[in-house]
Amino acid sequence: MKIRILVGAQWGDEGKGKIVDLLSADTDYVVRYQGGANAGHTIKFDDQEIVLHLIPSGMFNGDAKCVIGNGVVIDPIALVEEIEEVEEIGVTLKDRLFISSSAHVILPYHKVLDNVKEKNRGKDAIGTTGRGIGPAYVSKVARLGIRMGDLANREKLKKNIQQNVDDINKALEHVYNEPKIDAQKILDDLTPAIDRISPYICNTTELLHNAVDKKASILLEGAQGSLLDVDHGTYPYVTSSSPTAGGACAGSGIPPLAITNALGITKAYSTRVGNGPYPTELFDEAGEKLRKNGAEFGATTGRPRRCGWLDLVALKYAVRLNGLNELALTKLDVLDDFETIKVCTHYEHNGAKTDVFPLDTGELEHVKPVYKEFEGWNSSSRNIDSFDDLPKKALEYIRFIEEYIGVPFTMVSTGPKRNETIIR
Ligand code: IMP
């Protein structure tokens, strides 16, 4: 029995979807525990490609039960669109999809507030995905939220939505000078989605407790990445949930002592979407090449991702933060045709060298990365299925990273398909 937490060890977009899909063949339950439709987990199999935002990435390889846990914030209309896409591929969701009755609902006013607040921040905008994530978590913590289990009681739902809308309309009208929202329209648009998803809403905490008792194997699928964590990331340029391993228990109801493994996913370089400090960001041809080779455009918003070299100071911080005991290295093939490859081993700040990731975002903005340079391997790493058969210079690069962070790579991904993965 393995109860494994899988987290992004960077700023998201590490290729978690592919790894979850791969591991789900031997997994009984795949559980999303935080975030919402801001995530975009891309899965490729046979000739299909699908981007999942809310449904866990365990639907297509084996028959794992897929759970949307209590820590997720759910836009019912976006979820219905996704259910339909999955069903179109031929997957039946009955007895496969389970949605926590305690998960909070994202309503249209959350998206309006997300976008209005971003507009108001001007040059200090966070660069959110505009999916209403922050305001939905605000409603939850302010104890004004509506939960999936509340959708069944239409009278109460109507009253709650009306109360929230009345409140928000005051702000929209008097503070933000924006058009008001119509509560009845929200309800009318929501009703068909509620009817469609209500068969899947249940007590997933009980479901998972029983799974733990039966010694089932469980994979807790994190969205976004450790450096976007609301507590431990580059605040305020973060998402509003806890993607780190600590968030997995709160967002699923699985107790900490049941967890057996923590698997981190990192790319062989780095990317970031949205604003905020990013010490190893490249603004030159190498950055352009990473973007082009790696097709680094957001799976949810289509935005070009900021690209840079691998940052070992940040990665080591993520390893310690999550207690990672396994790591998967993804997109190694993106570096196949680089003459030289760099990794950041230290930061320089005010004349001093450090390998500690600063918690102060202002300081992080001003650090200068110190790099170690590697010769590129200039040959294809794709279709290699044994670790030791990788190009010698690629092995040197990988072994240096392992030594620095003190955790082995148990998987190396050299392409988007399932079979383009070296299991060590
Ligand atoms: P929000 O989660 O939409 O509030 O956005 C907050 C920050 O997190 C922004 O910088 C987004 O670009 C970033 N973000 C949110 N979701 C993802 C993701 O799945 N991958 C990468 N970045 C993300």
Coordinates of C-alpha atoms and ligand atoms in Angstrom, one line a residue:
M1 CA 0.0 0.0 0.0
K2 CA 1.3 3.4 -0.9
I3 CA -0.3 6.7 -0.1
R4 CA 1.7 9.1 -2.1
I5 CA 1.5 12.8 -2.3
L6 CA 2.5 14.2 -5.7
V7 CA 3.5 17.9 -5.8
G8 CA 4.9 20.3 -8.3
A9 CA 8.4 21.3 -7.0
Q10 CA 8.5 24.6 -9.0
W11 CA 6.0 27.2 -10.1
G12 CA 3.5 24.7 -11.6
D13 CA 3.4 23.2 -15.1
E14 CA 6.0 20.6 -14.2
G15 CA 4.2 17.9 -16.2
K16 CA 2.3 16.5 -13.2
G17 CA -0.6 15.3 -15.4
K18 CA 1.6 12.9 -17.4
I19 CA 3.1 11.4 -14.2
V20 CA -0.2 11.0 -12.5
D21 CA -1.7 9.3 -15.6
L22 CA 1.3 6.9 -15.7
L23 CA 1.1 6.0 -12.0
S24 CA -2.7 5.7 -11.9
A25 CA -2.5 2.3 -13.6
D26 CA -1.4 0.9 -10.3
T27 CA -3.4 3.1 -8.1
D28 CA -6.9 2.6 -6.5
Y29 CA -7.7 6.3 -5.9
V30 CA -6.4 9.5 -7.4
V31 CA -7.4 12.6 -5.4
R32 CA -7.2 16.3 -6.2
Y33 CA -6.8 18.2 -2.9
Q34 CA -6.6 21.9 -3.7
G35 CA -6.9 24.6 -6.5
G36 CA -9.6 24.6 -9.1
A37 CA -9.9 25.2 -12.8
N38 CA -6.8 27.4 -12.7
A39 CA -4.9 24.1 -13.2
G40 CA -4.3 22.6 -16.6
H41 CA -3.1 19.0 -16.5
T42 CA -2.2 17.7 -20.0
I43 CA -2.5 14.0 -20.7
K44 CA -1.5 12.3 -24.0
F45 CA -2.4 8.7 -24.7
D46 CA -2.9 6.8 -28.0
D47 CA -3.7 9.6 -30.4
Q48 CA -5.7 11.6 -27.8
E49 CA -4.7 14.7 -25.9
I50 CA -6.9 16.1 -23.1
V51 CA -6.3 19.0 -20.7
L52 CA -8.0 18.4 -17.3
H53 CA -8.6 21.3 -15.0
L54 CA -10.7 19.8 -12.2
I55 CA -11.1 16.0 -12.8
P56 CA -8.1 14.1 -11.4
S57 CA -5.6 12.9 -14.0
G58 CA -6.3 9.2 -13.2
M59 CA -9.2 8.6 -15.6
F60 CA -7.5 7.2 -18.6
N61 CA -5.0 4.5 -17.4
G62 CA -6.6 1.7 -15.4
D63 CA -9.8 2.1 -13.4
A64 CA -8.8 4.2 -10.4
K65 CA -11.6 6.0 -8.6
C66 CA -11.0 9.8 -9.1
V67 CA -11.9 12.1 -6.2
I68 CA -12.3 15.8 -6.2
G69 CA -11.5 16.5 -2.5
N70 CA -12.8 19.0 0.0
G71 CA -9.9 21.4 -0.6
V72 CA -10.7 22.0 -4.2
V73 CA -12.8 25.0 -5.4
I74 CA -15.3 23.9 -8.1
D75 CA -16.8 25.9 -10.9
P76 CA -19.9 23.6 -11.6
I77 CA -20.2 24.9 -15.2
A78 CA -16.5 24.3 -16.0
L79 CA -16.8 20.8 -14.4
V80 CA -19.8 19.9 -16.6
E81 CA -17.8 20.9 -19.7
E82 CA -15.0 18.7 -18.6
I83 CA -17.2 15.7 -17.7
E84 CA -18.6 15.9 -21.2
E85 CA -15.1 15.9 -22.8
V86 CA -14.1 12.9 -20.7
E87 CA -17.3 11.0 -21.6
E88 CA -16.7 11.8 -25.3
I89 CA -13.5 9.9 -25.1
G90 CA -15.5 6.9 -24.0
V91 CA -14.9 6.9 -20.2
T92 CA -17.9 6.3 -18.0
L93 CA -17.8 8.3 -14.9
K94 CA -20.4 6.3 -12.9
D95 CA -18.5 4.8 -9.9
R96 CA -15.3 6.5 -11.1
L97 CA -15.9 10.2 -10.2
F98 CA -16.6 11.3 -6.6
I99 CA -16.9 15.0 -5.6
S100 CA -16.6 16.1 -2.0
S101 CA -19.8 17.6 -0.6
S102 CA -17.5 19.9 1.4
A103 CA -15.7 21.3 -1.6
H104 CA -16.5 25.0 -2.1
V105 CA -18.3 26.3 -5.2
I106 CA -16.9 29.0 -7.5
L107 CA -19.7 31.3 -8.6
P108 CA -19.7 33.9 -11.4
Y109 CA -19.2 36.7 -8.8
H110 CA -15.9 35.1 -7.8
K111 CA -14.6 35.4 -11.3
V112 CA -15.9 39.0 -11.6
L113 CA -14.1 39.9 -8.4
D114 CA -10.9 38.2 -9.5
N115 CA -10.8 40.2 -12.7
V116 CA -11.9 43.5 -11.1
K117 CA -9.3 43.2 -8.4
E118 CA -6.6 42.4 -10.9
K119 CA -7.5 45.4 -13.0
N120 CA -7.4 47.6 -9.9
R121 CA -3.9 46.4 -8.9
G122 CA -2.6 47.8 -12.2
K123 CA 1.2 47.2 -12.5
D124 CA 1.1 45.2 -9.2
A125 CA -1.4 42.6 -10.7
I126 CA -0.7 39.0 -9.7
G127 CA -1.4 37.7 -13.2
T128 CA -4.1 35.3 -12.0
T129 CA -5.8 32.9 -14.3
G130 CA -9.1 34.8 -13.9
R131 CA -10.9 31.7 -12.8
G132 CA -12.2 33.1 -9.5
I133 CA -9.8 31.1 -7.3
G134 CA -8.7 33.8 -4.9
P135 CA -12.2 35.2 -4.2
A136 CA -13.6 31.6 -3.8
Y137 CA -11.1 30.8 -1.1
V138 CA -11.8 34.2 0.5
S139 CA -15.5 33.3 0.7
K140 CA -14.5 29.9 2.2
V141 CA -12.3 31.4 4.9
A142 CA -14.7 34.2 5.6
R143 CA -17.4 31.5 6.2
L144 CA -19.6 32.9 3.5
G145 CA -19.0 30.1 1.0
I146 CA -21.4 27.7 -0.6
R147 CA -20.4 24.1 -0.6
M148 CA -21.1 21.4 -3.2
G149 CA -23.4 19.7 -0.6
D150 CA -25.5 22.9 -0.4
L151 CA -26.4 22.7 -4.0
A152 CA -29.2 20.2 -3.3
N153 CA -31.3 22.6 -1.2
R154 CA -32.5 25.1 -3.9
E155 CA -34.3 27.4 -1.5
K156 CA -31.4 27.8 0.8
L157 CA -29.0 28.1 -2.1
K158 CA -31.1 30.9 -3.6
K159 CA -31.1 32.7 -0.3
N160 CA -27.3 32.3 0.1
I161 CA -26.5 33.4 -3.4
Q162 CA -28.8 36.5 -3.0
Q163 CA -27.1 37.5 0.3
N164 CA -23.6 37.2 -1.3
V165 CA -24.7 39.0 -4.4
D166 CA -26.3 41.9 -2.4
D167 CA -23.0 42.3 -0.5
I168 CA -20.8 42.1 -3.6
N169 CA -23.0 44.4 -5.6
K170 CA -22.4 47.2 -3.0
A171 CA -18.7 46.9 -3.6
L172 CA -19.0 46.6 -7.4
E173 CA -21.2 49.7 -7.5
H174 CA -19.6 51.9 -4.9
V175 CA -16.0 50.8 -4.7
Y176 CA -15.1 49.5 -8.1
N177 CA -17.6 51.3 -10.3
E178 CA -18.5 48.1 -12.1
P179 CA -21.9 46.7 -13.3
K180 CA -23.9 44.8 -10.8
I181 CA -24.5 41.1 -10.8
D182 CA -28.0 39.4 -11.2
A183 CA -28.5 36.6 -8.6
Q184 CA -31.4 35.1 -10.5
K185 CA -29.3 34.8 -13.7
I186 CA -26.6 33.0 -11.7
L187 CA -29.2 30.5 -10.4
D188 CA -30.8 30.0 -13.8
D189 CA -27.4 29.3 -15.4
L190 CA -26.3 27.0 -12.5
T191 CA -29.4 24.8 -12.4
P192 CA -28.6 22.5 -15.4
A193 CA -25.0 22.1 -14.1
I194 CA -26.3 21.1 -10.6
D195 CA -28.6 18.5 -12.1
R196 CA -25.7 17.1 -14.1
I197 CA -23.1 16.8 -11.3
S198 CA -25.3 16.0 -8.3
P199 CA -25.0 12.2 -8.7
Y200 CA -21.3 12.4 -8.1
I201 CA -21.5 14.5 -4.9
C202 CA -20.8 12.5 -1.7
N203 CA -18.9 12.2 1.5
T204 CA -15.4 11.6 0.0
T205 CA -13.8 11.9 3.5
E206 CA -15.6 8.7 4.5
L207 CA -14.8 7.1 1.1
L208 CA -11.1 7.9 1.6
H209 CA -11.0 6.8 5.3
N210 CA -12.4 3.4 4.2
A211 CA -9.8 3.2 1.4
V212 CA -7.1 3.9 4.0
D213 CA -8.5 1.1 6.2
K214 CA -8.6 -1.3 3.3
K215 CA -4.9 -0.5 2.6
A216 CA -5.8 0.9 -0.9
S217 CA -3.1 2.7 -2.9
I218 CA -3.9 6.4 -3.1
L219 CA -2.2 9.2 -5.1
L220 CA -2.9 12.7 -3.9
E221 CA -2.5 14.9 -7.0
G222 CA -1.3 18.5 -6.3
A223 CA -2.1 21.3 -8.7
Q224 CA 0.1 24.4 -9.3
G225 CA 3.5 24.2 -7.5
S226 CA 5.3 24.6 -4.2
L227 CA 6.5 28.1 -5.0
L228 CA 2.9 29.2 -5.6
D229 CA 1.8 28.0 -2.1
V230 CA -0.1 30.7 -0.3
D231 CA 2.1 30.3 2.8
H232 CA 5.4 29.1 1.5
G233 CA 5.5 30.6 -2.0
T234 CA 6.5 34.0 -3.4
Y235 CA 3.7 35.8 -1.6
P236 CA 1.7 37.7 -2.8
Y237 CA 2.5 36.3 -6.2
V238 CA 1.0 32.9 -5.3
T239 CA -2.2 31.0 -5.7
S240 CA -4.7 31.0 -2.8
S241 CA -4.4 27.4 -1.7
S242 CA -1.7 25.0 -0.3
P243 CA -0.2 22.9 -3.2
T244 CA 2.5 21.7 -0.9
A245 CA 2.4 18.2 0.8
G246 CA 1.0 19.8 4.0
G247 CA -2.1 20.8 2.1
A248 CA -2.8 17.3 0.9
C249 CA -4.1 16.1 4.3
A250 CA -6.3 19.2 4.9
G251 CA -7.7 19.0 1.4
S252 CA -8.6 15.4 1.4
G253 CA -9.2 14.3 5.0
I254 CA -6.5 11.7 4.8
P255 CA -4.5 11.8 8.1
P256 CA -0.7 12.7 8.0
L257 CA 0.4 9.4 9.5
A258 CA -1.2 7.5 6.7
I259 CA 1.1 9.1 4.1
T260 CA 4.0 6.9 2.9
N261 CA 5.6 8.9 0.1
A262 CA 6.1 12.4 -1.2
L263 CA 6.9 12.6 -4.9
G264 CA 8.0 15.9 -6.4
I265 CA 7.9 16.8 -10.1
T266 CA 10.5 19.2 -11.6
K267 CA 11.3 20.1 -15.1
A268 CA 15.0 19.9 -16.3
Y269 CA 14.7 23.8 -16.5
S270 CA 12.1 26.1 -15.1
T271 CA 9.1 28.1 -16.1
R272 CA 6.7 30.5 -14.4
V273 CA 3.3 31.9 -15.5
G274 CA 2.0 35.2 -14.1
N275 CA 3.9 37.8 -12.3
G276 CA 6.4 37.7 -9.4
P277 CA 10.1 37.2 -8.8
Y278 CA 11.9 34.5 -10.8
P279 CA 15.7 34.7 -10.3
T280 CA 16.8 32.4 -13.2
E281 CA 14.4 33.9 -15.8
L282 CA 16.0 34.3 -19.2
F283 CA 15.3 37.2 -21.6
D284 CA 17.7 36.0 -24.3
E285 CA 17.8 33.4 -27.1
A286 CA 18.2 30.5 -24.7
G287 CA 14.9 31.5 -23.0
E288 CA 13.1 31.7 -26.4
K289 CA 14.5 28.3 -27.3
L290 CA 13.3 26.7 -24.0
R291 CA 9.8 28.2 -24.8
K292 CA 9.8 26.9 -28.3
N293 CA 11.3 23.4 -27.7
G294 CA 9.1 22.9 -24.6
A295 CA 5.9 24.4 -26.1
E296 CA 5.8 26.6 -23.0
F297 CA 2.3 28.2 -23.3
G298 CA -0.3 27.9 -20.5
A299 CA -2.6 24.9 -20.7
T300 CA -5.4 27.0 -19.1
T301 CA -4.9 30.5 -20.4
G302 CA -2.6 30.0 -23.4
R303 CA -0.2 32.7 -22.0
P304 CA 3.5 32.3 -23.0
R305 CA 5.3 31.0 -19.9
R306 CA 8.4 32.8 -18.6
C307 CA 11.4 30.4 -19.1
G308 CA 14.7 30.0 -17.4
W309 CA 17.4 27.6 -16.1
L310 CA 16.8 25.2 -13.3
D311 CA 17.1 26.8 -9.9
L312 CA 18.5 24.4 -7.4
V313 CA 18.2 26.9 -4.5
A314 CA 14.4 26.9 -5.1
L315 CA 14.3 23.2 -5.8
K316 CA 16.1 22.3 -2.6
Y317 CA 13.6 24.5 -0.7
A318 CA 10.7 22.6 -2.3
V319 CA 12.4 19.3 -1.4
R320 CA 12.6 20.2 2.3
L321 CA 9.2 21.9 2.4
N322 CA 7.4 18.8 1.1
G323 CA 9.7 16.2 2.6
L324 CA 10.2 14.7 -0.8
N325 CA 11.6 11.2 -0.9
E326 CA 11.2 10.7 -4.7
L327 CA 11.5 13.0 -7.6
A328 CA 10.6 12.8 -11.3
L329 CA 12.5 14.9 -13.8
T330 CA 10.4 15.9 -16.8
K331 CA 11.1 17.4 -20.2
L332 CA 14.8 16.4 -20.3
D333 CA 14.4 16.2 -24.1
V334 CA 13.8 20.0 -24.3
L335 CA 17.5 20.4 -23.5
D336 CA 18.7 17.9 -26.2
D337 CA 20.0 20.5 -28.6
F338 CA 21.5 23.1 -26.2
E339 CA 25.3 23.8 -26.6
T340 CA 25.5 24.7 -22.9
I341 CA 23.1 24.3 -20.0
K342 CA 23.3 26.2 -16.7
V343 CA 21.9 25.4 -13.2
C344 CA 21.7 28.0 -10.4
T345 CA 23.5 26.7 -7.3
H346 CA 23.5 29.9 -5.2
Y347 CA 22.1 33.4 -5.0
E348 CA 24.2 36.5 -4.5
H349 CA 22.6 39.3 -2.5
N350 CA 24.3 42.4 -1.1
G351 CA 27.7 40.9 -1.9
A352 CA 27.0 37.7 0.1
K353 CA 26.4 34.2 -1.4
T354 CA 23.6 32.1 -0.1
D355 CA 21.9 28.8 -0.9
V356 CA 18.8 29.6 1.3
F357 CA 15.6 30.6 -0.6
P358 CA 14.6 34.0 0.8
L359 CA 11.1 34.2 2.2
D360 CA 11.0 38.0 1.5
T361 CA 9.7 38.5 -2.0
G362 CA 11.4 41.9 -2.3
E363 CA 14.7 40.2 -1.5
L364 CA 14.1 37.4 -4.0
E365 CA 13.5 40.1 -6.7
H366 CA 17.0 41.4 -6.2
V367 CA 19.1 38.2 -5.8
K368 CA 21.6 37.4 -8.6
P369 CA 21.8 33.7 -9.6
V370 CA 25.2 32.1 -9.5
Y371 CA 25.4 29.4 -12.2
K372 CA 27.3 26.2 -12.8
E373 CA 27.7 25.5 -16.5
F374 CA 27.4 22.1 -18.2
E375 CA 28.2 21.1 -21.8
G376 CA 25.1 20.0 -23.6
W377 CA 24.8 16.4 -24.9
N378 CA 23.6 17.4 -28.4
S379 CA 21.8 14.2 -29.0
S380 CA 18.3 12.9 -28.6
S381 CA 17.2 11.5 -25.2
R382 CA 13.9 10.4 -26.6
N383 CA 13.0 6.7 -26.9
I384 CA 15.7 5.7 -24.5
D385 CA 14.3 3.4 -21.9
S386 CA 17.1 2.7 -19.5
F387 CA 18.6 5.4 -17.3
D388 CA 22.2 4.3 -17.9
D389 CA 21.7 4.6 -21.7
L390 CA 21.0 8.3 -21.5
P391 CA 23.8 10.5 -23.1
K392 CA 26.8 10.6 -20.7
K393 CA 26.6 14.4 -20.4
A394 CA 22.9 14.2 -19.6
L395 CA 23.7 11.7 -16.8
E396 CA 26.3 14.1 -15.5
Y397 CA 23.7 16.9 -15.4
I398 CA 21.1 14.7 -13.6
R399 CA 23.6 13.3 -11.1
F400 CA 24.8 16.8 -10.2
I401 CA 21.2 17.8 -9.4
E402 CA 20.6 14.6 -7.4
E403 CA 23.7 15.2 -5.3
Y404 CA 22.8 18.8 -4.7
I405 CA 19.3 18.1 -3.5
G406 CA 20.0 14.7 -1.9
V407 CA 17.0 12.9 -3.4
P408 CA 17.1 10.5 -6.3
F409 CA 15.1 10.8 -9.6
T410 CA 13.0 7.7 -9.7
M411 CA 11.5 8.7 -13.1
V412 CA 12.9 10.7 -16.0
S413 CA 10.5 11.8 -18.7
T414 CA 11.9 12.4 -22.2
G415 CA 8.7 13.1 -24.1
P416 CA 4.9 13.7 -23.6
K417 CA 3.8 10.1 -24.2
R418 CA 3.5 7.5 -21.5
N419 CA 6.2 5.3 -23.0
E420 CA 8.6 8.2 -23.1
T421 CA 9.4 7.7 -19.4
I422 CA 12.4 6.0 -17.8
I423 CA 11.5 4.3 -14.6
R424 CA 14.6 3.7 -12.5
Ligands
IMP1 P1 -4.8 32.1 -9.5 O1 -4.5 30.7 -9.0 O2 -5.6 32.0 -10.8 O3 -5.3 33.0 -8.5 O4 -3.4 32.7 -10.0 C1 -2.3 33.0 -9.1 C2 -1.0 32.8 -9.7 O5 -0.8 31.4 -9.9 C3 -0.8 33.3 -11.1 O6 0.6 33.7 -11.2 C4 -1.1 32.2 -12.0 O7 -0.4 32.3 -13.3 C5 -0.5 31.1 -11.2 N1 -1.1 29.8 -11.5 C6 -2.3 29.4 -11.1 N2 -2.6 28.1 -11.6 C7 -1.5 27.7 -12.2 C8 -1.1 26.5 -12.9 O8 -1.8 25.5 -12.9 N3 0.2 26.5 -13.4 C9 1.0 27.5 -13.3 N4 0.7 28.7 -12.7 C10 -0.5 28.8 -12.2

